XYZ file of C-alpha atoms in Angstrom:
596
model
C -6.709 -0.747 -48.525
C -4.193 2.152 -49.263
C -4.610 4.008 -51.723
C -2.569 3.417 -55.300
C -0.892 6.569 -56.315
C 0.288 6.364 -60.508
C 1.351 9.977 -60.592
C 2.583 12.740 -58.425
C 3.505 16.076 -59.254
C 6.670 17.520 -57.472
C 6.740 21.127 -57.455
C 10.263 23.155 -57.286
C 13.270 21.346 -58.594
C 15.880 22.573 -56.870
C 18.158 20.117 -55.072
C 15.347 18.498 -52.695
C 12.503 18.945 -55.337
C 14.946 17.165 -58.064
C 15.891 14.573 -55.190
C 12.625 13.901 -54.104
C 11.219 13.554 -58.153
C 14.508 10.595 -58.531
C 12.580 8.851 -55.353
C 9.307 8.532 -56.705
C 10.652 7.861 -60.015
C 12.869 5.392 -59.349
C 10.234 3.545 -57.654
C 8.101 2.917 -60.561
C 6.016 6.350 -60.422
C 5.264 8.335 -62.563
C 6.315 12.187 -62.061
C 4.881 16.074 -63.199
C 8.168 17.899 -62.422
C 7.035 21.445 -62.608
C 9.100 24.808 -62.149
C 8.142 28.638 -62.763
C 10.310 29.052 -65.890
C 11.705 27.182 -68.929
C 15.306 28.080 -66.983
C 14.821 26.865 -64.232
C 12.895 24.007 -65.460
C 16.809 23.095 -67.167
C 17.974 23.444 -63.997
C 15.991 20.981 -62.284
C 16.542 18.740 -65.581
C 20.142 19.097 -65.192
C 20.561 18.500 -61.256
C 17.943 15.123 -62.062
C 20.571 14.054 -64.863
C 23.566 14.597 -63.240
C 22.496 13.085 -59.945
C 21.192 9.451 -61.581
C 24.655 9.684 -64.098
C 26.473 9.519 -60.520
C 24.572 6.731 -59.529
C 25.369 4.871 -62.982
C 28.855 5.766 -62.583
C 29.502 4.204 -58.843
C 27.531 1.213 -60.230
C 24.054 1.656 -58.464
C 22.307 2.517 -60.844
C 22.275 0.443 -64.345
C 22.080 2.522 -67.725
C 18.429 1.092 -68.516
C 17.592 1.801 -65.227
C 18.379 5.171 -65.620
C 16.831 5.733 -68.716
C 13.588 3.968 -67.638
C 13.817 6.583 -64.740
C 14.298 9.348 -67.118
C 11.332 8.600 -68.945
C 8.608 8.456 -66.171
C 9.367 12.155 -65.753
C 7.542 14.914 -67.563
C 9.000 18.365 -66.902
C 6.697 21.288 -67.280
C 6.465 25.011 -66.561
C 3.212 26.067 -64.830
C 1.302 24.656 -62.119
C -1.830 23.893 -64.433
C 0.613 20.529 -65.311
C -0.887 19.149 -61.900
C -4.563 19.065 -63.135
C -4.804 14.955 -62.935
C -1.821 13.739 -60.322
C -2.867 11.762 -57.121
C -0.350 13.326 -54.885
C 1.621 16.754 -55.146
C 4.308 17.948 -53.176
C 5.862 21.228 -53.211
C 9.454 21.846 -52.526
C 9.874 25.649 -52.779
C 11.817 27.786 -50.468
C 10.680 28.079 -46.857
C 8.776 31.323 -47.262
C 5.565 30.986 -45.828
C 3.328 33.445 -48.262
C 4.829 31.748 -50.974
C 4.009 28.327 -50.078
C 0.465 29.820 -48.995
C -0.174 30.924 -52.566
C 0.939 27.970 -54.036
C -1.436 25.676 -51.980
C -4.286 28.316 -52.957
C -3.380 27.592 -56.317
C -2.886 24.099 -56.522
C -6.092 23.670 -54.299
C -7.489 25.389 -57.858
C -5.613 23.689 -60.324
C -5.585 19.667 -58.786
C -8.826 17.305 -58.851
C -10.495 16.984 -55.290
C -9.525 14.000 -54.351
C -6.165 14.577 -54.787
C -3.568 14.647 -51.715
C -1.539 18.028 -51.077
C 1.518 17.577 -49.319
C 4.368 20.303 -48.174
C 8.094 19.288 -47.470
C 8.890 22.122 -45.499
C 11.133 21.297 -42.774
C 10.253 24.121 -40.142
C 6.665 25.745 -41.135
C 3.556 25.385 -39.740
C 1.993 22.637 -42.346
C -1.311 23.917 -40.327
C -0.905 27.525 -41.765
C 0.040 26.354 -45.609
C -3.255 24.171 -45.525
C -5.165 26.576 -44.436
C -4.236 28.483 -47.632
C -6.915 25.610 -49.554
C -10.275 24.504 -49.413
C -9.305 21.097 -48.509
C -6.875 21.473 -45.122
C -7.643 17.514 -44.377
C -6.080 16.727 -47.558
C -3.235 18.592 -46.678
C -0.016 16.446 -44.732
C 3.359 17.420 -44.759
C 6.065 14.793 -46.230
C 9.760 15.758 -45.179
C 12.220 13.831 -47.073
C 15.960 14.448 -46.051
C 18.800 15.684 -47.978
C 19.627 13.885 -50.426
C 16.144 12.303 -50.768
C 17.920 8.866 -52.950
C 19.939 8.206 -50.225
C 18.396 9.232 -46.637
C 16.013 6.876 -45.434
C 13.755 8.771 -42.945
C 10.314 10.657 -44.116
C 8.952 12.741 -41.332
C 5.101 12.427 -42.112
C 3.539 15.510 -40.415
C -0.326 15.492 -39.859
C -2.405 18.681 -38.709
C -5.017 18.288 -36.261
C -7.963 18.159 -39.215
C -5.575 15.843 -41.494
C -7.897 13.229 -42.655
C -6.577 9.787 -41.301
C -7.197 7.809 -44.476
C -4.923 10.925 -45.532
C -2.053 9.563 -43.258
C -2.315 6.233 -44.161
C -2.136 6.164 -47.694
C 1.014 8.262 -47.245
C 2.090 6.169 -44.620
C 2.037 3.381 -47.037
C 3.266 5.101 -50.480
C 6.566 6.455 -47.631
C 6.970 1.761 -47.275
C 6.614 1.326 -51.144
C 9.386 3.978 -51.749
C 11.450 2.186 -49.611
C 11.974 4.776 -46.280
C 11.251 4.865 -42.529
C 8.378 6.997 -41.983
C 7.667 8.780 -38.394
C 4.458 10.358 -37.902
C 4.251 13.161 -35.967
C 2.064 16.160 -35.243
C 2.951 20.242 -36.715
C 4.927 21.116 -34.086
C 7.889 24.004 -35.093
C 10.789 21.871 -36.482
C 9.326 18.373 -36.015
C 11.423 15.656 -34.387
C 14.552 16.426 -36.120
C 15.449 19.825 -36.940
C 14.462 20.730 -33.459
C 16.761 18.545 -32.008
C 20.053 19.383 -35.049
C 19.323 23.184 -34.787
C 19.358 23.737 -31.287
C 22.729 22.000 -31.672
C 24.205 23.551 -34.271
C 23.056 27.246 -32.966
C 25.042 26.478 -29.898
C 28.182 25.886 -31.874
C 27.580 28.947 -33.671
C 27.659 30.826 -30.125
C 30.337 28.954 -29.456
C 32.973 29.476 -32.597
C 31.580 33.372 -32.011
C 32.766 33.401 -28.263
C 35.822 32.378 -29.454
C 35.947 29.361 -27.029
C 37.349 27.493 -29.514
C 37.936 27.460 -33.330
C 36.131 26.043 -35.842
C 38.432 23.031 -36.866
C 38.284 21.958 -33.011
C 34.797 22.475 -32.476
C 33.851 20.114 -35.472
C 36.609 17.998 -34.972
C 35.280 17.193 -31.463
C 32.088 16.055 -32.443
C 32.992 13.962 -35.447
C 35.649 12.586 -33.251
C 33.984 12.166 -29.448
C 30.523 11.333 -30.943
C 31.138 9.589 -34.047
C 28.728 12.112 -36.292
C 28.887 12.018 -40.021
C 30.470 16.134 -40.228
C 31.100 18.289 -37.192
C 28.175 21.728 -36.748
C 30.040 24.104 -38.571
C 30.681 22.252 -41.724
C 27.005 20.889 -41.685
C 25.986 24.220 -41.509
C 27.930 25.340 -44.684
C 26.028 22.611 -46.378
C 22.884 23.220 -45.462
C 22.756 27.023 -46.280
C 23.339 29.741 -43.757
C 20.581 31.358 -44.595
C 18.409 28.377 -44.564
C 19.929 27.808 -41.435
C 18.518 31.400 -40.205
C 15.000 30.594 -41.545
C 14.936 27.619 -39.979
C 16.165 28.546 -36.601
C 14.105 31.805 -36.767
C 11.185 30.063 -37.269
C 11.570 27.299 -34.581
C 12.339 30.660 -32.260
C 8.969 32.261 -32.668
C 6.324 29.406 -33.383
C 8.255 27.512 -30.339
C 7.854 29.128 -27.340
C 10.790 31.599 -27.902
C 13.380 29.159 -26.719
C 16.436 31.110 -26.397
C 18.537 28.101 -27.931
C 16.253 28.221 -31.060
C 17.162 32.157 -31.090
C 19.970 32.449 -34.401
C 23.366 33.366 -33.314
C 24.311 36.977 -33.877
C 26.946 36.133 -35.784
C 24.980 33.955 -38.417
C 22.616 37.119 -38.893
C 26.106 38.531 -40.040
C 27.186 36.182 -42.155
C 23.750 35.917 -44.124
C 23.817 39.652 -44.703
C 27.024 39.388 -45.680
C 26.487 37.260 -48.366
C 28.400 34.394 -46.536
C 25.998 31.111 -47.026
C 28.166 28.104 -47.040
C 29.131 26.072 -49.934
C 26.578 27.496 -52.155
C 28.135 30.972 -52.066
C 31.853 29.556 -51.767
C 32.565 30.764 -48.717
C 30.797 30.315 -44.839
C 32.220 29.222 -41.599
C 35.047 27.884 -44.266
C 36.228 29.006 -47.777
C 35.635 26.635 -50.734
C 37.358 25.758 -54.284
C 34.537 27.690 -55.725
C 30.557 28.333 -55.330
C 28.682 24.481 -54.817
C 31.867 23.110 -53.926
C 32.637 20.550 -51.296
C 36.669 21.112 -51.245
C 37.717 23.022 -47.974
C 40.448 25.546 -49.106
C 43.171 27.434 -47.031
C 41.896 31.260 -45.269
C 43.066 33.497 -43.068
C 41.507 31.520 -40.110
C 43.275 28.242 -41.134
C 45.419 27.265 -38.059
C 49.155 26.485 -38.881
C 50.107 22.906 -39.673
C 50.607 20.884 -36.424
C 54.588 20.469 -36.248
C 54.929 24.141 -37.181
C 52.665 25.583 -34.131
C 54.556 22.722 -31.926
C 57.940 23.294 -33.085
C 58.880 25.452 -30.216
C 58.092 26.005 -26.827
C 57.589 22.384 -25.865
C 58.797 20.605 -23.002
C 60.682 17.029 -23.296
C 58.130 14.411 -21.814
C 59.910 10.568 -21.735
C 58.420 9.477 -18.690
C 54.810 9.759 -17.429
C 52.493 8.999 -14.363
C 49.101 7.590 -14.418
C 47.198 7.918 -10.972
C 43.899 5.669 -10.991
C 42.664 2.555 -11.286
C 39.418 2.341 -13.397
C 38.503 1.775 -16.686
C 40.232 5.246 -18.097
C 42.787 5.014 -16.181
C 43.611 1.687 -17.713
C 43.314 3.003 -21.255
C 45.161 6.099 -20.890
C 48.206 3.460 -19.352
C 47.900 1.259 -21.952
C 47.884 4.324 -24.586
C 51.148 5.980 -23.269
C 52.984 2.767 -23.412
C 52.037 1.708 -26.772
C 53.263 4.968 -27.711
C 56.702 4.965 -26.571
C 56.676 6.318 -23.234
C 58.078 4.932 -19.857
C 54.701 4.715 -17.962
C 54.762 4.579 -13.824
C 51.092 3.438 -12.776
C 50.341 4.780 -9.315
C 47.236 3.383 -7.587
C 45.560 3.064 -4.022
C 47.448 -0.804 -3.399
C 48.762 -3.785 -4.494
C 45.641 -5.466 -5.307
C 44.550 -2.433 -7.402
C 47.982 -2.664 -9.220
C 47.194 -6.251 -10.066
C 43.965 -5.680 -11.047
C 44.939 -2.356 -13.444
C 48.181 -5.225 -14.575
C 45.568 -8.058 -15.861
C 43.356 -5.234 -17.204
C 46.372 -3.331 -19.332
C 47.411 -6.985 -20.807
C 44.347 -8.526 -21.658
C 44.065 -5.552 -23.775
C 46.922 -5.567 -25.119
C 46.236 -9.353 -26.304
C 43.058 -8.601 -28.077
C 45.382 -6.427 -29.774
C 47.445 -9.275 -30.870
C 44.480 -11.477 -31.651
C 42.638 -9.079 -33.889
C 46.382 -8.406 -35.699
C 46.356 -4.870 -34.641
C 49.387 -5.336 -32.006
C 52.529 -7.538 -32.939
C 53.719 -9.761 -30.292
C 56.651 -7.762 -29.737
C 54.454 -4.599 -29.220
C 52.660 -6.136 -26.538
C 55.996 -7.262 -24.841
C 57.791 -3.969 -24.945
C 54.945 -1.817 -24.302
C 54.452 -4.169 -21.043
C 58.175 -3.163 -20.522
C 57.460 0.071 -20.021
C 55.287 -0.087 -17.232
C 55.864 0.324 -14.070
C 53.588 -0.560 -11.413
C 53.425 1.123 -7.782
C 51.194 1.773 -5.098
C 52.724 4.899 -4.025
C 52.764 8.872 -5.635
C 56.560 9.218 -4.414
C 57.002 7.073 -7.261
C 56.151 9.959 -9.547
C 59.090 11.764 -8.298
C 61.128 11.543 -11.884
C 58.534 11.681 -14.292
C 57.427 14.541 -16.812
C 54.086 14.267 -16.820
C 51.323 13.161 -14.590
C 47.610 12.386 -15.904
C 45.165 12.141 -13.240
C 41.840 9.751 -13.633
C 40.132 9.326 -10.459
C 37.221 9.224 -8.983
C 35.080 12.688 -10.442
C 34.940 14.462 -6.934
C 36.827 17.872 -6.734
C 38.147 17.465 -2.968
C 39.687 13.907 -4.234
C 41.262 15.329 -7.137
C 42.291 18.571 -5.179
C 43.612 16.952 -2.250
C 45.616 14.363 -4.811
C 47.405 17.959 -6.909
C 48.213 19.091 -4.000
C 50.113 15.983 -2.973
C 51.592 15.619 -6.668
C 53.068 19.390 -5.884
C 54.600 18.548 -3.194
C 56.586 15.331 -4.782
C 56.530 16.262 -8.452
C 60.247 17.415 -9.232
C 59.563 21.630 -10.930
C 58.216 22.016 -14.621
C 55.868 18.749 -14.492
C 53.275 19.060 -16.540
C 49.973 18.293 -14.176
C 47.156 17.025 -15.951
C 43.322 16.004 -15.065
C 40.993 13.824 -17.190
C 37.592 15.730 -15.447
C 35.178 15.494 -17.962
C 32.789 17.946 -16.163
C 34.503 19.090 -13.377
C 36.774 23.029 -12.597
C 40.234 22.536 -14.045
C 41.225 25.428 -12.468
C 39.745 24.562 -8.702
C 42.402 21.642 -9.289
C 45.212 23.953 -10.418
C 44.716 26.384 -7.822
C 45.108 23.502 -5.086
C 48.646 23.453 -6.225
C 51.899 26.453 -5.954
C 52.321 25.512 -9.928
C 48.525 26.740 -11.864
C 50.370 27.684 -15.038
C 51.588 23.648 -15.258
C 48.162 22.216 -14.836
C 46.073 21.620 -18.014
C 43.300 19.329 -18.513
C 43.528 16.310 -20.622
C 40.013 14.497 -21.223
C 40.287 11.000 -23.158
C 37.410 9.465 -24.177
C 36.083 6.057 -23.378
C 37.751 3.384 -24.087
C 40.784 5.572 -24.702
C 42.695 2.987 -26.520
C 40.407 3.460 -29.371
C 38.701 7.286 -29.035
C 40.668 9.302 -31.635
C 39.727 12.721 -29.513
C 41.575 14.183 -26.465
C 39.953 17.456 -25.114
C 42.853 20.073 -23.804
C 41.335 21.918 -21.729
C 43.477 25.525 -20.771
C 42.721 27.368 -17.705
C 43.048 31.088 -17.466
C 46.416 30.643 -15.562
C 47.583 27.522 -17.732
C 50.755 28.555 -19.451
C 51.483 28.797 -23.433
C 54.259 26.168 -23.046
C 52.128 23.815 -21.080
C 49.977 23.829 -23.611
C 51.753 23.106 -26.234
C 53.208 20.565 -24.732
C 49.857 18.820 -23.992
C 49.068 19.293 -27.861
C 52.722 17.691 -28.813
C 51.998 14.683 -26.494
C 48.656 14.237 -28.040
C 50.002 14.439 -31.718
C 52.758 11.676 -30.147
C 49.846 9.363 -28.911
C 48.455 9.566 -32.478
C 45.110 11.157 -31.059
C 43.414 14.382 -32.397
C 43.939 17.764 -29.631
C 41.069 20.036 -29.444
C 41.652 23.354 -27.665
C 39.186 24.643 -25.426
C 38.639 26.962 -22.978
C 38.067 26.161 -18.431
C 34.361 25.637 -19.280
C 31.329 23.060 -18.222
C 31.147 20.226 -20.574
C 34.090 21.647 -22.678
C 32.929 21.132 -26.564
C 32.039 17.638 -26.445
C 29.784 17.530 -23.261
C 28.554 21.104 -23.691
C 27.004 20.110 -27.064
C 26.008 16.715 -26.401
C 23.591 16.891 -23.688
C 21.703 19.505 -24.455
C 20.759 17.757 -27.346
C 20.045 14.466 -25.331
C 18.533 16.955 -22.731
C 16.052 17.989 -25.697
C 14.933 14.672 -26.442
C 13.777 13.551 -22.962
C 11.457 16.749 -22.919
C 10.480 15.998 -26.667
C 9.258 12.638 -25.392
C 8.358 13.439 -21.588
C 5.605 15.928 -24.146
C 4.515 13.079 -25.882
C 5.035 14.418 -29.088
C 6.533 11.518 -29.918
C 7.836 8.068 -28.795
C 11.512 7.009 -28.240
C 12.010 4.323 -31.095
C 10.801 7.175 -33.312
C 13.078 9.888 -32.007
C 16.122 7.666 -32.223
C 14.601 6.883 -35.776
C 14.746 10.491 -36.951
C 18.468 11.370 -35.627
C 19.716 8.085 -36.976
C 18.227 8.079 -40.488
C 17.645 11.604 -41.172
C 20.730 12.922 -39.505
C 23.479 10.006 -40.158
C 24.010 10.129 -36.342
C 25.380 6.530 -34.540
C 22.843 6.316 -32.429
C 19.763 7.879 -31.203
C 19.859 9.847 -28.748
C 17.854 7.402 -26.050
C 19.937 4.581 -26.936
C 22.890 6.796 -26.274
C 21.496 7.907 -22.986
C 21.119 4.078 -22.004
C 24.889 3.226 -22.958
C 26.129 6.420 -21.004
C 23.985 6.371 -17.967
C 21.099 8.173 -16.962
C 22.877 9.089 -14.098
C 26.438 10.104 -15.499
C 23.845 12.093 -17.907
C 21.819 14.094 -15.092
C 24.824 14.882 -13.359
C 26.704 16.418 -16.550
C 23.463 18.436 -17.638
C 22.910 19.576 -13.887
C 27.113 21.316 -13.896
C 26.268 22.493 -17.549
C 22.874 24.299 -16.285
C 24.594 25.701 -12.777
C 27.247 26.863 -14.555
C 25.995 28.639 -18.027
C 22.124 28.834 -15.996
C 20.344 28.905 -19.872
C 16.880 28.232 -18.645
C 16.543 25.447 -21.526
C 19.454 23.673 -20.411
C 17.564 22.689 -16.599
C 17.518 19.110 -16.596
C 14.344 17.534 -18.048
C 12.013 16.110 -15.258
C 11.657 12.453 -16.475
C 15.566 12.024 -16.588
C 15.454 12.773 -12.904
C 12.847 10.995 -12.198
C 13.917 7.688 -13.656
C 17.610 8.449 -12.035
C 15.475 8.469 -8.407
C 13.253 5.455 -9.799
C 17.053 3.353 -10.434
C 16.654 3.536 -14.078
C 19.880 4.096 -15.436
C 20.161 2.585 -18.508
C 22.039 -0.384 -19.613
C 24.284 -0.921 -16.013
C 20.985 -1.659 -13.997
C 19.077 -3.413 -16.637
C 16.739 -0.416 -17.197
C 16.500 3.193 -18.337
C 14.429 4.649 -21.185
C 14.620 0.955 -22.340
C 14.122 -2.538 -20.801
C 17.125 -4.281 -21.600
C 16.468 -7.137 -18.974
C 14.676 -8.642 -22.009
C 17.926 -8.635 -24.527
């Protein structure tokens, strides 16, 4: 049987501590709230009070509920409070000595018996117990911020935790209503050493300059569907926690380059620039603790102002291709107004791509998101041909074929012979040289890259991607055109991977060799980045839907091309691409989905 816990003592009340003391309390517990001073004791009181008045005022939370809540919580100063509670867990900063001396004292202060738990999100849990008499009592309990609301508890055992120690936390983590993963003390656990990785390579890359901040976060809340985009998350987590964090993964992991912090965010900390709590970090704030983004010196001009010149007129434009983008991006431009020509290898193709464009365009009508005479008049616009000569008239051409650099070379150089001077030229590579296709034409400064996202009807996000030879005014047209098509334009640089890709699989990239370690197990992994990041899927599911293969081959052009040692592709994705494990299209990749 698990053991019954009637009161717990949380100790530090800042915004997890207070978070973490509405949990327990809300669940019928009894709490010892305890802070170092009457002030910040108010504090605490105050972040408790205004967090469950929220909840009453959005109607989750009933007034007797509240005040029941309220009343199962005894706030004290001292750490001599603790002398009878089952369970503490402290919620201080993540300074090691200081947690040490706090587990030396609570291992004085608490009865033997009782449990001592950390929720440090990046220390060694083994080092802090070591601080007490009683290391297999110790366990660490990571809640997420904001503990109410995120369901996942990372439950972190040390190799002389106690397992009756695990369980009964294991169980308490079900009555309080969360998904708990148990894991061994490994430097950031399952998820912070999968986020921070991430978000440290956005740092590098706003600080490169490859592309600002509002693109780089607008790409990933856009392409991948996250919750807020790296730089914003990390103005809400705390730049300097952010450092700690990321400086601690670096040294008690293996000195993982990726893990090392960003120059620039060693600047920004000593600067005094922390993120929302200071008012201003990557962006500027209303005020110190606020969420509302206001205007700097880095904001970019509004879009019709930076588009109002220097554009050229696009009414008519070529699609070349005939596969599922390619069908998208045809059915996009027409629904947006433009004369489309549809250029593919035959007649059948044409018929196929034809069929493919309208039932689309019906489910459109169906689910009352297309009007009848939509359909009929974007259908109007199309043209359908089996030959580039066709493309003779038009303004712009998008290419979407086959990802092989001779195909798409050999097909710009054909489009520069028959493409009438000033055509915008335009690839949707998603991995491959933009300028090796350029340079196969007489025109580089009119080639850009355009990457849609799958299904492009739908994806909000279109990647421009500008070579060193692209020209200002192709660009801008490219960003116009986008802003016409009612889809978000992200700037980048002629990179691997772009933003999307080149933050993106490194991450997935991290999870294989998380599991291929056995640290942990893939149901649990996607666990942890779906409940205690807000992400739409874990990252194995999300290797199944893309392709094991597709996958491989990205992280392979991202590793020749940047050659970061920690970006080599992890062993057991090859080996499951050479076993025909590819994820969802062949019935099998991390998952067996033959049995669906």
């Amino acid at each position: 049987m698990a053991r019954e816990f009637t009161r717990v003592g949380v100790v530090g009340l800042g915004t997890m501590g207070a978070g973490i003391v509405e949990v327990f309390a809300r669940n019928g517990v009894d709490v010892t709230a305890v802070e170092i001073s009457d002030a910040a004791l108010e504090r605490g009181r105050a972040t408790l009070t205004g967090s469950t008045d929220r909840a009453v005022a959005k109607g989750k939370l009933a007034e007797a509920e509240r005040d029941a809540l309220m009343a199962r919580v005894d706030f004290r100063v001292g750490l001599d409070a603790l002398h009878d509670v089952d369970l503490v867990i402290e919620a201080v900063p993540e300074h090691l000595d200081l947690k040490q001396r706090i587990f030396a004292e609570l291992d004085r202060v608490c009865k033997p018996e009782t449990i001592l738990a950390t929720n440090t999100s990046s220390l060694s849990v083994t080092e802090i117990s070591v601080a007490t008499t009683r290391p297999n009592q110790v366990i660490g309990i990571h809640f997420f911020n904001p503990a109410p609301v995120m369901k996942l508890v990372e439950v972190v055992r040390t190799v002389v935790t106690s397992a009756d120690v695990v369980a009964d936390v294991e169980a308490l983590c079900e009555r309080l209503g969360k998904v708990d993963v148990t894991i061994s003390d490994r430097a950031g656990f399952i998820a912070n050493a999968l986020l921070f990785g991430y978000l440290n390579h956005a740092v590098g890359m706003f600080e490169a300059r490859y592309a600002t901040r509002e693109d780089i976060d607008a790409a990933m809340k856009l392409g991948c569907g996250l919750p807020m985009g790296p730089l914003a998350l990390m103005d809400l987590i705390g730049l300097d926690t952010a450092y700690e964090i990321l400086d601690t993964m670096y040294r008690r992991g293996g000195r993982d380059r990726r893990h090392a912090p960003a120059p620039l965010l060693k600047q920004m900390v000593t600067a005094g620039l922390l993120g929302r709590k200071s008012g201003r970090g990557f962006y500027t704030y209303e005020q110190p603790g606020s969420p509302k983004v206001v205007p700097d010196e880095f904001t970019p001009l509004a879009a019709d102002a930076a588009l109002a010149d220097g554009t050229r007129a696009i009414a008519k434009v070529g699609v070349v291709g005939s596969g599922t983008m390619a069908t998208g991006i045809i059915e996009v431009f027409a629904k947006a107004g433009y004369e489309v020509v549809s250029v593919t290898r035959g007649a059948e193709k044409s018929a196929k791509v034809c069929e493919a464009v309208k039932t689309s365009l019906n489910k459109g009508v169906v689910r009352g998101k297309l009007s009848e005479t939509d359909r009929d008049e974007a259908l109007g616009r199309i043209t359908w041909s089996a030959t580039l000569e066709h493309l003779a008239d038009v303004d712009l051409v998008v290419e979407a074929v086959i990802e092989e650099l001779s195909v798409k070379k050999a097909l710009f150089a054909s489009l520069d012979e028959i493409c009438k001077p000033g055509v915008v030229l335009a690839t949707t590579t998603s991995s491959l040289p933009v300028i090796d296709v350029a340079m196969a034409t007489q025109r580089p400064a009119d080639v850009v890259g355009l990457h849609f996202f799958n299904p492009a009807p739908i994806m909000p996000l279109v990647e421009i991607v500008q070579t060193i030879r692209t020209s200002a005014e192709t660009s801008a047209t490219a960003r116009a055109v986008c802003a016409k098509l009612g889809k978000t334009g992200v700037v980048c640089g002629d990179r691997s991977g772009f933003i999307v890709n080149a933050l993106l699989f490194p991450y997935l990239n991290d999870a294989v060799k998380m599991l291929e370690a056995s640290y942990s197990t893939a149901d649990d992994i996607d666990y942890a980045m779906k409940l205690g990041c807000g992400y739409p899927m874990g990252p194995f599911e999300l290797l199944d839907v893309v392709g094991l293969d597709v996958s491989l081959a990205i992280q392979r052009e991202l590793y020749l091309e940047l050659r970061e040692p920690g970006f080599a592709p992890a062993p057991l994705l090859e080996h499951l691409v050479t076993a025909g494990y590819l994820g969802r299209k062949s019935g099998r990749g991390f998952r067996d989905h033959t049995r669906r």
